[in-house]
PDB file of C-alpha atoms in Angstrom:
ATOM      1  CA  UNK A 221     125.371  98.328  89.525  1.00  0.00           C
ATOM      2  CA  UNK A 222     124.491 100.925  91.364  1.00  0.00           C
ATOM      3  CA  UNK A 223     120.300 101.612  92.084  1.00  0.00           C
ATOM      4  CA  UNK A 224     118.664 104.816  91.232  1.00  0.00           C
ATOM      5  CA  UNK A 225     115.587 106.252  92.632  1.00  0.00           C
ATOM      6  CA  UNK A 226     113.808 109.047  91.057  1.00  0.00           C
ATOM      7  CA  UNK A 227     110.821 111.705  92.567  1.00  0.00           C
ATOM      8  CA  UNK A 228     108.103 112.353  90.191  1.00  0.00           C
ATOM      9  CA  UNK A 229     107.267 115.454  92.523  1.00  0.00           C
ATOM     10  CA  UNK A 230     103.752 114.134  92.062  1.00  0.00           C
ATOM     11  CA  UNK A 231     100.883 116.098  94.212  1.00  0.00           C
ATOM     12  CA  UNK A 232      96.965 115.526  94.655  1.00  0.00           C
ATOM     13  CA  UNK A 233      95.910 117.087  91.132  1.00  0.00           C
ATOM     14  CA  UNK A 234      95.144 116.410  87.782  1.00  0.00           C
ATOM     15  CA  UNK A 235      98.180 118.724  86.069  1.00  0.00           C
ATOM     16  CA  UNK A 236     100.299 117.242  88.407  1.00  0.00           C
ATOM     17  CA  UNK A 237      99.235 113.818  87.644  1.00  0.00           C
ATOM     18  CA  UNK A 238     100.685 115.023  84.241  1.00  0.00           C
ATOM     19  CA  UNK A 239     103.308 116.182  84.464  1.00  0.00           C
ATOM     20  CA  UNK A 240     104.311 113.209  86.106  1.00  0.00           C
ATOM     21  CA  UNK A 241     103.307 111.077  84.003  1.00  0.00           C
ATOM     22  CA  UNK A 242     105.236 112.762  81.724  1.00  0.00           C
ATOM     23  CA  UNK A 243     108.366 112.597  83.933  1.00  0.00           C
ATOM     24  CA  UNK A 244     107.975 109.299  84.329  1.00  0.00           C
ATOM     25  CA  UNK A 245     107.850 108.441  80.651  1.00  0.00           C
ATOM     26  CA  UNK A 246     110.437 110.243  80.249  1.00  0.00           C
ATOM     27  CA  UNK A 247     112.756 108.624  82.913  1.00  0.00           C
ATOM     28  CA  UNK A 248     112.356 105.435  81.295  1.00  0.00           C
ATOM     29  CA  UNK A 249     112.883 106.335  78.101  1.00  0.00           C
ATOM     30  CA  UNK A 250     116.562 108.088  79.089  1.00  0.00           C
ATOM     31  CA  UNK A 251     117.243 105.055  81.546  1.00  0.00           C
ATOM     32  CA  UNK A 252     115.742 102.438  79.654  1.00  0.00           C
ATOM     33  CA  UNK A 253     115.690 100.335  83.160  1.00  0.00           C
ATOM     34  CA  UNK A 254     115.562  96.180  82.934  1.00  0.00           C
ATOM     35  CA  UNK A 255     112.861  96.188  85.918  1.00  0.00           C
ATOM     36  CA  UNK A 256     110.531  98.814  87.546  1.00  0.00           C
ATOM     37  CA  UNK A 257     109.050  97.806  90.599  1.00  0.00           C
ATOM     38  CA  UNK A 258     106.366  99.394  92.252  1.00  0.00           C
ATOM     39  CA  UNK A 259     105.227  98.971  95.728  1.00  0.00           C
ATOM     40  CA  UNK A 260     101.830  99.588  97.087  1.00  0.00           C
ATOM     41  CA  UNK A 261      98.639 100.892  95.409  1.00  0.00           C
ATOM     42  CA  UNK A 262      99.066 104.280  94.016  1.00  0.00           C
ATOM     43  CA  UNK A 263     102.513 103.338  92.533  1.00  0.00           C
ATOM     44  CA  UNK A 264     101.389 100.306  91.076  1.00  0.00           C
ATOM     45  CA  UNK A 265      98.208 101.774  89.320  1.00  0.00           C
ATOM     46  CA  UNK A 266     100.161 104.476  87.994  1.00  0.00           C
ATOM     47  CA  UNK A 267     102.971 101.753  86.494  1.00  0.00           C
ATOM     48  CA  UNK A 268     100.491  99.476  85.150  1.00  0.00           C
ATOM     49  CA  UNK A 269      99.133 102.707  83.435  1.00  0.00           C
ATOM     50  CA  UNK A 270     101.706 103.775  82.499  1.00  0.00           C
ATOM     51  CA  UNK A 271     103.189 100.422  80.987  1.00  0.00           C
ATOM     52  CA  UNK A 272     100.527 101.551  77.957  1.00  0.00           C
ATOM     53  CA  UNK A 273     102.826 104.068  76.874  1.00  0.00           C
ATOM     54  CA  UNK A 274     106.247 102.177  77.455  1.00  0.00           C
ATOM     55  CA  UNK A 275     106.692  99.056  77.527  1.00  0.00           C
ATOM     56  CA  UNK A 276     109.869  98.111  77.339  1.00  0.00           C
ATOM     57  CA  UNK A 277     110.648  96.645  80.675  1.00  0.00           C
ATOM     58  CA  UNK A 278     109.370  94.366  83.614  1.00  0.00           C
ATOM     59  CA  UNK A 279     107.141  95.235  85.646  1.00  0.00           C
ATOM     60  CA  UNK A 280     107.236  94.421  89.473  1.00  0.00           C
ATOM     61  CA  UNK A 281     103.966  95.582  91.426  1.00  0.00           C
ATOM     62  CA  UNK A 282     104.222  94.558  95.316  1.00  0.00           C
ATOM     63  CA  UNK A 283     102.203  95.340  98.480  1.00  0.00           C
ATOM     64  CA  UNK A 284     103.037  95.434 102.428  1.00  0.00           C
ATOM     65  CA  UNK A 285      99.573  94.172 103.679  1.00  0.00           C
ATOM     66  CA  UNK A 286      96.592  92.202 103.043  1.00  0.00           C
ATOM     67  CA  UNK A 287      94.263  95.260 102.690  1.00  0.00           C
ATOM     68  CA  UNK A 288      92.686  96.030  99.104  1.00  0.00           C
ATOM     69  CA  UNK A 289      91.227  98.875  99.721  1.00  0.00           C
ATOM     70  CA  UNK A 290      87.366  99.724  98.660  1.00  0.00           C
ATOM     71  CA  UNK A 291      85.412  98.314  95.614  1.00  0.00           C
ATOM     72  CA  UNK A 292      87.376 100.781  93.444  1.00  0.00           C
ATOM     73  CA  UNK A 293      90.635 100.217  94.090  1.00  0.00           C
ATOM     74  CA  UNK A 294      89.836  96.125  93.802  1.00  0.00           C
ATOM     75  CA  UNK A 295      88.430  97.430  90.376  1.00  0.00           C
ATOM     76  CA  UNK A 296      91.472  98.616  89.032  1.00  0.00           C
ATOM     77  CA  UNK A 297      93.417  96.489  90.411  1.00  0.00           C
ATOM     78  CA  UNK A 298      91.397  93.412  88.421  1.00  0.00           C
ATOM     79  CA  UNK A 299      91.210  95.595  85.513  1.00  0.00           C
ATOM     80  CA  UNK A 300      95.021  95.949  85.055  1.00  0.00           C
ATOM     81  CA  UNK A 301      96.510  92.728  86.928  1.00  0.00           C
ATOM     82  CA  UNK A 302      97.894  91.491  83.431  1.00  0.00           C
ATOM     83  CA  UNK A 303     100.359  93.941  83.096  1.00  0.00           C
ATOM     84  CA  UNK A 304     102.642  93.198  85.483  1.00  0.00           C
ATOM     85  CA  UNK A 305     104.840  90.385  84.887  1.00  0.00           C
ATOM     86  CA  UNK A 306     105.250  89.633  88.594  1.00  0.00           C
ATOM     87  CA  UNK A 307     103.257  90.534  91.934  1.00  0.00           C
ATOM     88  CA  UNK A 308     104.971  90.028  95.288  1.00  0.00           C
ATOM     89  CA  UNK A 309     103.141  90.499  98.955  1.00  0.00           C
ATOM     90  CA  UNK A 310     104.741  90.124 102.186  1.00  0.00           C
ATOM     91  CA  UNK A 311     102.918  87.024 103.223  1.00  0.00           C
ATOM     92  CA  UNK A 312     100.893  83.973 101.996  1.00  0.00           C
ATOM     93  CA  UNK A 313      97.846  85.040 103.701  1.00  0.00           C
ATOM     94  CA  UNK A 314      98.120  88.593 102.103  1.00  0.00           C
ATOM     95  CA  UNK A 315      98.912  87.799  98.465  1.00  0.00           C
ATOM     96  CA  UNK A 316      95.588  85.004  99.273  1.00  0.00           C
ATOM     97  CA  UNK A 317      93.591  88.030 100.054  1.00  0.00           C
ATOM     98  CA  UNK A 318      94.837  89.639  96.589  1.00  0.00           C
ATOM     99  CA  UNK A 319      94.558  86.746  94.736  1.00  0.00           C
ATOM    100  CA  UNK A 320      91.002  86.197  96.108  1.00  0.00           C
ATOM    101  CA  UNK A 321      90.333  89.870  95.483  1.00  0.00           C
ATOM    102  CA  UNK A 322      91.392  89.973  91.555  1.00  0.00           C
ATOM    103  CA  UNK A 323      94.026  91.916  92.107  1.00  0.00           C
ATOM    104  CA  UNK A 324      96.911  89.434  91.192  1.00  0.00           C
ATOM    105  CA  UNK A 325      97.077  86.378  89.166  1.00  0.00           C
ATOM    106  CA  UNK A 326      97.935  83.646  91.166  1.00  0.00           C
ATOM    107  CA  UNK A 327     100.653  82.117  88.486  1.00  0.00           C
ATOM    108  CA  UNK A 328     102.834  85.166  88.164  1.00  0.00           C
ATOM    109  CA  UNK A 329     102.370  86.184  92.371  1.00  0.00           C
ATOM    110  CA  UNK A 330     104.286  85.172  95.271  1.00  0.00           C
ATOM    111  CA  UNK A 331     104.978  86.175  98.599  1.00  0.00           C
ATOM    112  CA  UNK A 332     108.227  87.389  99.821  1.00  0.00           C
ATOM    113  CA  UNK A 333     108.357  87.579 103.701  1.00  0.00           C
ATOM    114  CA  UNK A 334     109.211  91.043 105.054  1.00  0.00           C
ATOM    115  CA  UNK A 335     111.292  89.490 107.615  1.00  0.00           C
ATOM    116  CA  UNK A 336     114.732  90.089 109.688  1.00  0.00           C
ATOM    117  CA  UNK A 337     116.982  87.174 110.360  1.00  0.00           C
ATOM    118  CA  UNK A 338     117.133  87.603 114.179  1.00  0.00           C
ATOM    119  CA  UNK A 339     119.610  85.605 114.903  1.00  0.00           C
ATOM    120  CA  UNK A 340     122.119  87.566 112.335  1.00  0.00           C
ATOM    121  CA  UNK A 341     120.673  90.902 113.480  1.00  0.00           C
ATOM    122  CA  UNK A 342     120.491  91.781 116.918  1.00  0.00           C
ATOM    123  CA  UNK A 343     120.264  95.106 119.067  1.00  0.00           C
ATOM    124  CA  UNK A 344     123.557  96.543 120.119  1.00  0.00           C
ATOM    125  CA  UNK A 345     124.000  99.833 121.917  1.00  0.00           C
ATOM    126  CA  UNK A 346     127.051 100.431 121.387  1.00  0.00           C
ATOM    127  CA  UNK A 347     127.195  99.735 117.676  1.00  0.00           C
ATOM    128  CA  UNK A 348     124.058 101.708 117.305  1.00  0.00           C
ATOM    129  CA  UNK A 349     125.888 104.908 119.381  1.00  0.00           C
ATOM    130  CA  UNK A 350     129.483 103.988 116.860  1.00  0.00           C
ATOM    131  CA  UNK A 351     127.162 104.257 114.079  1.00  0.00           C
ATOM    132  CA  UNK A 352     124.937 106.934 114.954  1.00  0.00           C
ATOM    133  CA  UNK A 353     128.456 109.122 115.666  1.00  0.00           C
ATOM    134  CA  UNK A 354     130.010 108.095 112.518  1.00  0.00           C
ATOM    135  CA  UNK A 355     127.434 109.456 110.684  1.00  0.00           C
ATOM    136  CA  UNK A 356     126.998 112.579 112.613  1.00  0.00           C
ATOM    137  CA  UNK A 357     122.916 112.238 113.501  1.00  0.00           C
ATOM    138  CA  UNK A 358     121.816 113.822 116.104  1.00  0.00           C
ATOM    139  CA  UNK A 359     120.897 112.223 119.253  1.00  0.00           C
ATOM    140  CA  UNK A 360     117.346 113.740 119.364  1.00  0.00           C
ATOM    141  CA  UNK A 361     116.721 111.942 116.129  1.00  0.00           C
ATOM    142  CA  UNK A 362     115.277 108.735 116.674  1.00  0.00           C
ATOM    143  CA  UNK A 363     115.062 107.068 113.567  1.00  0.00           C
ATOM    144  CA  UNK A 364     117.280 107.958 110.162  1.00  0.00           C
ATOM    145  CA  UNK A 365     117.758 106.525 106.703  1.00  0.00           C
ATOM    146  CA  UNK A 366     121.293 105.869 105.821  1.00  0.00           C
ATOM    147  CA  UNK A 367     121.283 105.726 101.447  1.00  0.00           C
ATOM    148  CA  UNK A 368     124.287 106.210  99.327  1.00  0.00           C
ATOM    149  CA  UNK A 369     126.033 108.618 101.492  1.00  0.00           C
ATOM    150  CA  UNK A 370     123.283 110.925 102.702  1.00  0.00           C
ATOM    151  CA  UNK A 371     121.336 110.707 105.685  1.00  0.00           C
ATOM    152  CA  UNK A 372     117.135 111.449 105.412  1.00  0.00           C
ATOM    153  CA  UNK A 373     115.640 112.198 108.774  1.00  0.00           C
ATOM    154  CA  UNK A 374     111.863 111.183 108.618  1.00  0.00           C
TER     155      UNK A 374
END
């Protein structure tokens, strides 16, 4: 049960690329995870890449927006859109615009609204000041992270 999240430490070069790559390969092989999931376009390039040299999962690939990106990225994006086994976008007129693209196949995409239930979750001061004092963040902070039992400030 519980979810584990992993940094490749990945930077803007080639030996980083890597050594990543690398890590990454080397993650799954240790973990041997049911599902990766990927979300947005650098992530889900590198997965589907990746998938070449392990394949023994499924393959998630999702995106937050209706935007591509330039001729390129639709490139690779058509060129490698059979690897995942699913595609997920956070709106029907988004995972259109990646359908239309090439980028996913419209039998194995879907769209998955990125929504809050506003009725179920509404603002309240003074469980957001309980909270924030339970946890110890400072009141300069404005936004935090709360993730199995540590706090990340952006």
């Amino acid at each position: 049960g519980n979810i584990v999240i992993d940094h490749l430490g990945m930077k803007k070069d080639i030996l980083s690329l890597f050594h990543s790559a690398k890590r990454y390969i080397s993650i799954l092989r240790e973990f041997r995870p049911d599902i990766v999931s990927a979300h947005l376009y650098h992530a889900n390039i590198f997965t589907r890449i990746m998938y070449f040299f392990y394949a023994n999962y499924t393959l998630i690939n999702s995106e937050h927006s209706k935007f591509v990106g330039s001729e390129l990225r639709a490139f690779c994006y058509k060129l490698t859109r059979r690897i995942p086994r699913a595609c997920t976008n956070v709106s029907q007129e988004a995972l259109g615009n990646f359908i239309d693209k090439g980028a996913f196949i419209k039998g194995s995409a879907q769209y998955i609204y990125n929504g809050i239930d506003t009725d179920k979750f509404v603002f309240s001061e003074s469980h957001r000041q309980r909270l924030r004092n339970e946890f110890r963040v400072p009141k300069e902070r404005k936004n935090s992270v709360r993730n199995k039992n540590r706090i990340f400030y952006p």
